[in-house]
XYZ file of C-alpha atoms in Angstrom:
423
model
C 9.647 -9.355 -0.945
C 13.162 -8.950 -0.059
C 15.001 -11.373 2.467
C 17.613 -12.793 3.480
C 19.379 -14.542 6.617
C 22.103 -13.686 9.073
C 23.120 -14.779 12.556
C 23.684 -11.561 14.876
C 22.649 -11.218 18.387
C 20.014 -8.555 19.530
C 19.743 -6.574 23.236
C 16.041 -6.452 24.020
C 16.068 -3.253 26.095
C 13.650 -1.686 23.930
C 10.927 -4.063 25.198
C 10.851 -2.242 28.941
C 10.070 0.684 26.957
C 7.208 -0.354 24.917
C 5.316 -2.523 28.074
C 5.994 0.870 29.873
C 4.565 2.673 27.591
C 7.087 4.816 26.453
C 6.938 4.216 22.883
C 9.352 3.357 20.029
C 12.533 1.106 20.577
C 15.826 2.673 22.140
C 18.871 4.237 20.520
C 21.293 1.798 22.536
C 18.833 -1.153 20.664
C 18.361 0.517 17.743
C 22.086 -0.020 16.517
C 21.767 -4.133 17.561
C 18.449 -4.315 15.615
C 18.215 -6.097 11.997
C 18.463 -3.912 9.158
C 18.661 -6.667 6.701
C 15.559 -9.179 6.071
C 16.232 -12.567 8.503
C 17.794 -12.407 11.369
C 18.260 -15.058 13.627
C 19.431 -14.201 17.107
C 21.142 -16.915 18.776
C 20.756 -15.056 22.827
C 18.494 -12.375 22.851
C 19.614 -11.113 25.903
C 23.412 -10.721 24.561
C 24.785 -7.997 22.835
C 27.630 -7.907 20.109
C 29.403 -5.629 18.336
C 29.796 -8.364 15.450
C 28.904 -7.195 12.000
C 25.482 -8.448 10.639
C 25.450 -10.072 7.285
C 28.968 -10.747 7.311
C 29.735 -13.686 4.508
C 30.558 -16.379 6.937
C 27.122 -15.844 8.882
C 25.393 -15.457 5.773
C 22.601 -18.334 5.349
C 20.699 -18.924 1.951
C 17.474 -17.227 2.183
C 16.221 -19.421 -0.597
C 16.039 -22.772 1.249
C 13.822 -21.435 3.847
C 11.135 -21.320 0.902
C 12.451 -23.393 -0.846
C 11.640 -25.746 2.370
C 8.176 -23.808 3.035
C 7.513 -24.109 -1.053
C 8.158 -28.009 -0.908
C 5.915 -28.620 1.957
C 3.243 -26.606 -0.164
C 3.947 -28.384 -3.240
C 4.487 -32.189 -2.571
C 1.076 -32.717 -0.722
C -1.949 -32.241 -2.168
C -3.449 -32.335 1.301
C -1.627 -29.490 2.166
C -2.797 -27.576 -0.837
C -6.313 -28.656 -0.048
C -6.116 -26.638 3.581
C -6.177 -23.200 1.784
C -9.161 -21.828 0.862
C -9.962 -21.412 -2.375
C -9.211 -16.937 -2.688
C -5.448 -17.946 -0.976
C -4.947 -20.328 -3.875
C -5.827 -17.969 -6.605
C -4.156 -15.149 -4.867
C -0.759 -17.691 -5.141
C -0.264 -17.313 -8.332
C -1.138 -13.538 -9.359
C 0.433 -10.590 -7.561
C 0.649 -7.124 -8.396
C 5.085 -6.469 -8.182
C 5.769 -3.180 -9.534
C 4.699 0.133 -10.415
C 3.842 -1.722 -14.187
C 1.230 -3.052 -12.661
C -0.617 0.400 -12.464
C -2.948 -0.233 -15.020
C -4.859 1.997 -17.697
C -8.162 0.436 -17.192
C -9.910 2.303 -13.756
C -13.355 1.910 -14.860
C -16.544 2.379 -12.856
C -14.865 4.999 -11.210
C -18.621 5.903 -9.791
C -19.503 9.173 -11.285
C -19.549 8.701 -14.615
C -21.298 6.555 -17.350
C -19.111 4.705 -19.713
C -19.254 3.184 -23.275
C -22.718 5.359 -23.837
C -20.649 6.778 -26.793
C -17.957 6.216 -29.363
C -14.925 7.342 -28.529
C -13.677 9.848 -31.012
C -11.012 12.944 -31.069
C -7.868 14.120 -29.812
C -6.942 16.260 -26.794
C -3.904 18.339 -26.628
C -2.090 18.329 -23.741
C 1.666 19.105 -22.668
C 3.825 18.495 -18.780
C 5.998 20.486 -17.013
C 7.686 19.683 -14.099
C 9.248 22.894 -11.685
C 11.895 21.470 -10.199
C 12.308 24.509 -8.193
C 8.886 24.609 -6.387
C 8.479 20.847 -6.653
C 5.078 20.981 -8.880
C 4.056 19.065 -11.874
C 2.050 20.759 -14.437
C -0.568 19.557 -16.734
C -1.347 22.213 -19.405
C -4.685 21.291 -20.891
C -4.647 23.701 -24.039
C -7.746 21.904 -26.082
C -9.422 19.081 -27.683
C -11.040 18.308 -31.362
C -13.600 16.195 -32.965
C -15.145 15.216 -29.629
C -18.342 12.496 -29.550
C -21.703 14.644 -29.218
C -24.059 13.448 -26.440
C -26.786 15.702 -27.559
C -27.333 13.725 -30.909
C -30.160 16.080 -31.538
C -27.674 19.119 -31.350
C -24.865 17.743 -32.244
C -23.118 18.946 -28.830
C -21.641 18.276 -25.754
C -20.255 19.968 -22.606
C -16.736 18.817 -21.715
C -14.159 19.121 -18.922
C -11.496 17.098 -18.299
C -10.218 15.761 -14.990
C -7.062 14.349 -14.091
C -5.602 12.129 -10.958
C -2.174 11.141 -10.396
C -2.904 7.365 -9.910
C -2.915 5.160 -7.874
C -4.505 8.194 -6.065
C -8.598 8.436 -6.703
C -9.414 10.898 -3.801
C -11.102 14.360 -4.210
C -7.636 15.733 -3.005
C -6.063 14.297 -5.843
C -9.137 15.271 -8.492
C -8.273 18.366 -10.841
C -10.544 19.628 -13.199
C -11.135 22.566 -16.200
C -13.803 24.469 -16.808
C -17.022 22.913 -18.304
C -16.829 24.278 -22.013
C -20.944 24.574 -23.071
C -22.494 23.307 -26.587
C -18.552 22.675 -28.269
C -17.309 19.230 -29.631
C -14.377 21.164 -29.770
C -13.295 23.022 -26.407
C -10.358 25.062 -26.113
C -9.581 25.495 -21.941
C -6.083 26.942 -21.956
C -5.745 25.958 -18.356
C -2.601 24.462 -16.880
C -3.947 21.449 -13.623
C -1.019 21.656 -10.744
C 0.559 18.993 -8.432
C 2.525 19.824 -5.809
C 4.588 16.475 -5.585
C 8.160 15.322 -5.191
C 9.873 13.997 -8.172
C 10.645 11.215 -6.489
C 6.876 10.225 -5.145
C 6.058 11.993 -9.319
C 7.972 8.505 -10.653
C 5.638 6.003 -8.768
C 2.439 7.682 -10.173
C 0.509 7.178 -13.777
C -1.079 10.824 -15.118
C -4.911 10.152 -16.084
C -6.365 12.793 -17.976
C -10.248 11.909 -19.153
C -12.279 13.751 -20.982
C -16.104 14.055 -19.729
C -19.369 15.215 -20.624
C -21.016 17.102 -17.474
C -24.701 16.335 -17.017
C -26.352 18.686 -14.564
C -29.131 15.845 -13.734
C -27.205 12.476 -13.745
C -24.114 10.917 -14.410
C -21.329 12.500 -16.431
C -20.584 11.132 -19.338
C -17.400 9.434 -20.212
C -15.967 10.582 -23.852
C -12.214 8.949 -23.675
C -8.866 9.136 -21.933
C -5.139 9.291 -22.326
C -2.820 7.419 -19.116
C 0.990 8.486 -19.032
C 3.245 6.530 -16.816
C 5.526 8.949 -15.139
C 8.069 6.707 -13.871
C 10.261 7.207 -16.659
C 8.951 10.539 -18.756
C 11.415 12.796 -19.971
C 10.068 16.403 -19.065
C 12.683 18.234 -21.309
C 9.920 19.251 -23.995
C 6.473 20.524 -22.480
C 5.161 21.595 -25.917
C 1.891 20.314 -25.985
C 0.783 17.141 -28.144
C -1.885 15.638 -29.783
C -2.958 12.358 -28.024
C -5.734 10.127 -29.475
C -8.216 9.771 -26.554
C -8.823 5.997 -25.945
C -11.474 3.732 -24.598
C -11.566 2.807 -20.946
C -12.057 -1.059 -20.972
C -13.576 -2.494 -18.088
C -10.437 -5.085 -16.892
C -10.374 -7.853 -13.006
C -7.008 -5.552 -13.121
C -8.823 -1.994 -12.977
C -9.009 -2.202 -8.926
C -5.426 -2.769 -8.476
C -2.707 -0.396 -8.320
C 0.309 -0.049 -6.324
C 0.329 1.406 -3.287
C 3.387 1.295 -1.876
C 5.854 -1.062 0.528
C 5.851 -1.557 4.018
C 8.605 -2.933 6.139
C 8.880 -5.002 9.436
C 10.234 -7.043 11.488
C 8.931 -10.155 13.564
C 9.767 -12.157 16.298
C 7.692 -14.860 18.728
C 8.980 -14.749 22.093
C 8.844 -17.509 24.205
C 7.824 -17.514 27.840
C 11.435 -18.833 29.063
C 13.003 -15.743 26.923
C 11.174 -12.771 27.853
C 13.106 -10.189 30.040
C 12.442 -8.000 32.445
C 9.555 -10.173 34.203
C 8.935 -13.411 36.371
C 7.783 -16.747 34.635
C 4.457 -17.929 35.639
C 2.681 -21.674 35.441
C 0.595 -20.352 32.437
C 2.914 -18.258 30.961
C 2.615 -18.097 27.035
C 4.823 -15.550 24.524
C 4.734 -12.566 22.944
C 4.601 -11.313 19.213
C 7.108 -8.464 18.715
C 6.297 -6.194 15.524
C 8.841 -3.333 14.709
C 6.920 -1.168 12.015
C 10.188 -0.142 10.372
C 9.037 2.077 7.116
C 6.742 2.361 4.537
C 7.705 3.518 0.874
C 6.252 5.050 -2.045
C 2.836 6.017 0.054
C -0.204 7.728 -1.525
C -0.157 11.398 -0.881
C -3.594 12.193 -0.604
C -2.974 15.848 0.267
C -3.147 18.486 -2.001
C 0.206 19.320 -0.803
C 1.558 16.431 -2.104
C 2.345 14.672 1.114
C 0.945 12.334 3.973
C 0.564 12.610 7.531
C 0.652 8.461 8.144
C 0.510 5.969 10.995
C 0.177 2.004 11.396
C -1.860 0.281 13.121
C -1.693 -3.014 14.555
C -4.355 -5.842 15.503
C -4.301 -9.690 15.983
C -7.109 -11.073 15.155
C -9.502 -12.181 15.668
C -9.558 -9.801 18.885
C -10.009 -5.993 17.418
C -11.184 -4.505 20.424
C -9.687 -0.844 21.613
C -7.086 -2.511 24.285
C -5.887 -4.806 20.981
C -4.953 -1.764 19.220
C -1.472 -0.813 18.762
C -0.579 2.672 17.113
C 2.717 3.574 15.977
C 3.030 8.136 15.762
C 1.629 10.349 13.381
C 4.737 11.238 10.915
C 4.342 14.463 9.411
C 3.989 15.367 5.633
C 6.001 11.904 4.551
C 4.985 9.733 2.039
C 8.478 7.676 2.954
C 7.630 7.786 7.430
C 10.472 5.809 9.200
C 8.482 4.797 12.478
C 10.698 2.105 14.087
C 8.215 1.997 16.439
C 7.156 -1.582 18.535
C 4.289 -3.245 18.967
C 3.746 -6.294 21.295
C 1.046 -7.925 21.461
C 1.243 -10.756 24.713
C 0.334 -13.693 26.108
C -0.139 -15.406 23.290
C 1.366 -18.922 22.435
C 3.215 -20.440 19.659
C 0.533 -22.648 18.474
C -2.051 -19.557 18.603
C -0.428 -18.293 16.159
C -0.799 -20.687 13.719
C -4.640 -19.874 13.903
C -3.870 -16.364 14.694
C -3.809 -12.988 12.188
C -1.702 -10.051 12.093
C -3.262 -7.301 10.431
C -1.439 -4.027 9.818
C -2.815 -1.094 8.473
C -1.558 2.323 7.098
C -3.645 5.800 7.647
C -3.314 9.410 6.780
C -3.668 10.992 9.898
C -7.061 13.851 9.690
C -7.760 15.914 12.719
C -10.841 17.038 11.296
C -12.351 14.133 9.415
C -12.341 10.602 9.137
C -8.386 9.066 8.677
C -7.658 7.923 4.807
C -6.954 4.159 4.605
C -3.257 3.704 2.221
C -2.942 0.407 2.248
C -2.170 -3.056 4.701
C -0.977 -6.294 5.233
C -2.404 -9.398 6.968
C -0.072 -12.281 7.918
C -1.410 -15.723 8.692
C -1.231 -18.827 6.490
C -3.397 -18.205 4.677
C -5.887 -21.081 5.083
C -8.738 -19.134 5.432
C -9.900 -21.147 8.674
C -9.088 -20.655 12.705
C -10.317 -23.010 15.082
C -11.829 -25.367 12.668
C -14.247 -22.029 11.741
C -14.437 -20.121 8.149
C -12.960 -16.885 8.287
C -12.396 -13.946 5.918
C -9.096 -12.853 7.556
C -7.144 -15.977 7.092
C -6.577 -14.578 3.157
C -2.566 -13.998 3.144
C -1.101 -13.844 -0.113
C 1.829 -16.143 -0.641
C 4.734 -13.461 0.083
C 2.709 -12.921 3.862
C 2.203 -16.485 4.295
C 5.679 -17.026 3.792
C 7.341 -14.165 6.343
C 4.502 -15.796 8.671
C 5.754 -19.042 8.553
C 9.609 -18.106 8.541
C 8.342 -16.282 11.792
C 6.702 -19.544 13.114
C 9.652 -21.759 12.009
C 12.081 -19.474 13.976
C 10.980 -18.717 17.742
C 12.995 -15.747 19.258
C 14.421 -14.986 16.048
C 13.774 -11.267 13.918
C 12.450 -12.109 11.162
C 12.110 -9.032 8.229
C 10.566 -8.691 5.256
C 9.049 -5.851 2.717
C 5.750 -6.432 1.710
C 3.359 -4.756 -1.172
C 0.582 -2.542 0.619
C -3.128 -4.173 -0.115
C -5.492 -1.653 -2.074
C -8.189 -2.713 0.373
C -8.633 -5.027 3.375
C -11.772 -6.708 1.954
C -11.407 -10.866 1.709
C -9.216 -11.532 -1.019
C -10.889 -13.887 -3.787
């Protein structure tokens, strides 16, 4: 997570907007917002034309975890509040596109380690830079393992996915080659992807036995990381076809980045409406940008949007939606969501939980990832909950928000594969 901290003063005319309903934050805000990780706005009703992140207003980022870490680290009783998934989660996070990993068993269709891996599949990639397409030329395979042991035969295919992507958009498959241990398909698999998104993704090519009454049969694999191949030579090779070994890592994969800022309100420093006896806050959220995004398409792109709750409340009127941005797997949104009358000290037993979708007018929407922000202590209101599960790099732009009313706070997090409890 990137971050750091400057002093620069912010307009807030984008928040009549957004209450108004009008969307996204103005161009006259838009060049007084933060563009840069922390930034602590000393009257957010003022407007500069100083220049953010200047060295003289530059503040360590380090000693506001450093500080957070400390707290963390010298009391055991602090430890001791987070439940126990948050404290396994502290240590362990997925950081880079390394972290795609070989090992995506159980995948749900097929039946593994039923028989010996054995053989060789010849394979070669081309990428056409001029159409924007990467091409898998699946020419044949030798000295396959026979599931027929009476016949000495089996009836292969392979499939491919450009991981992290599992869908059935992102599925390509040969021809089923009957009775042959050693098929020859002669069939070239196409992507239609940017080079760009083509350097986040990991090739998977398996090799599979089709069963007409059950569960195909798995007969090996070969996984190329693409982030740094050299497509100079597409003459096909001879790869030795591996085992897929069941691995706690096969469920994780990259997914991508998303960027925001934050910023509690107080009551005393909201504009544009009269203070009450109960008045609270507000939590401002600008979804900035997401990077690196699964294209579940088979054009190669996304159609995504965020969406915003704080839980516990996920009721219709709690939603916030940012638009639908067309055929991007990088969408700059920039759009605002406030969520109000809320207090300081909800917060602290509060969630935010932000979601990215592929936008389907037809079907259901295609969940690409999230964050949740809390602390992480996996309790509200003295009760057990699943949502309080932040990792350590949420928990700490939460508490940076916490530490700092009326003060942007940004940050770039990793998407989550899943919003399930983290364990």
């Amino acid at each position: 997570m990137h971050l750091t901290l400057t002093n620069h003063k912010v307009s807030q005319d984008y928040v009549h907007e957004e209450v108004e309903g009008r969307g996204s934050w103005s161009s006259a805000a838009s060049s007084s917002m933060p563009s840069i990780a922390i930034t602590v706005t000393a009257n957010v009703t003022e407007r500069t034309s100083g220049t953010p992140g200047s060295e003289e207003d530059t503040e360590d980022i380090g000693e506001v975890f450093a500080a957070y870490g400390a707290r963390k680290a010298n009391s055991q009783t602090n430890l001791s509040k987070l439940s126990p998934f948050s404290k396994k989660r502290m240590g362990f996070r997925v950081s880079s596109r390394e972290s795609i990993v070989s090992c995506y068993s159980n995948a749900g269709e097929e039946n593994c380690s039923r028989f010996p891996i054995t053989g060789e599949i010849l394979f070669g990639l081309n990428y056409n830079y001029r159409q924007s397409v990467l091409e898998v030329n699946i020419k044949q395979c030798k000295d396959l393992a026979a599931v027929d042991l009476k016949r000495n035969y089996s009836d292969p295919y392979v499939k491919t996915y450009l991981l992290p992507d599992r869908t059935k958009n992102g599925k390509r498959k040969t021809r089923i080659k009957k009775r042959s241990l050693n098929p020859v398909f002669d069939e070239v698999l196409k992507y239609h992807v940017t080079k760009s998104e083509l350097e986040t993704r990991t090739l998977s090519i398996s090799v599979l036995h089709n069963d007409r009454f059950g569960r195909n049969d798995f007969l090996g694999e070969v996984v190329v990381p693409l982030d740094y191949y050299s497509f100079e030579n597409a003459s096909p090779v001879w790869h030795k076809l591996q085992d897929r070994s069941p691995s706690p890592l096969s469920m994780l994969s990259y997914k991508g980045d998303l960027s925001i800022c934050l910023k509690f309100v107080s009551a005393e420093h909201i504009s544009g409406k009269k203070r009450g006896f109960d008045d609270k806050g507000e939590l401002h959220v600008i979804v900035k940008e997401a990077r690196n995004l699964t294209a579940v398409r088979t054009n190669g792109y996304s159609d995504p949007f965020c969406k915003g709750y704080l839980l516990p409340e996920k009721s219709h009127d709690s939603k916030r939606k940012s638009p639908v941005v067309r055929r991007n797997c990088n969408p700059k949104w920039n759009h605002i969501f406030i969520f109000d009358n809320v207090s300081w000290d909800e917060l602290h037993e509060r969630s935010l939980e932000l979601t990215v979708w592929d936008h389907d007018r037809l079907t259901t929407n295609d969940f690409l990832g999230g964050v949740r922000l809390n602390l992480g202590t996996g309790y509200s209101d003295g009760r057990e909950v699943s949502w309080m599960d932040s990792t350590l790099e949420e928990i700490a732009l939460w508490q940076a928000m916490l530490d700092r009313p009326n003060c942007w706070i940004e940050g770039t997090l990793l998407l989550r594969l899943h919003m399930n409890q983290l364990k």
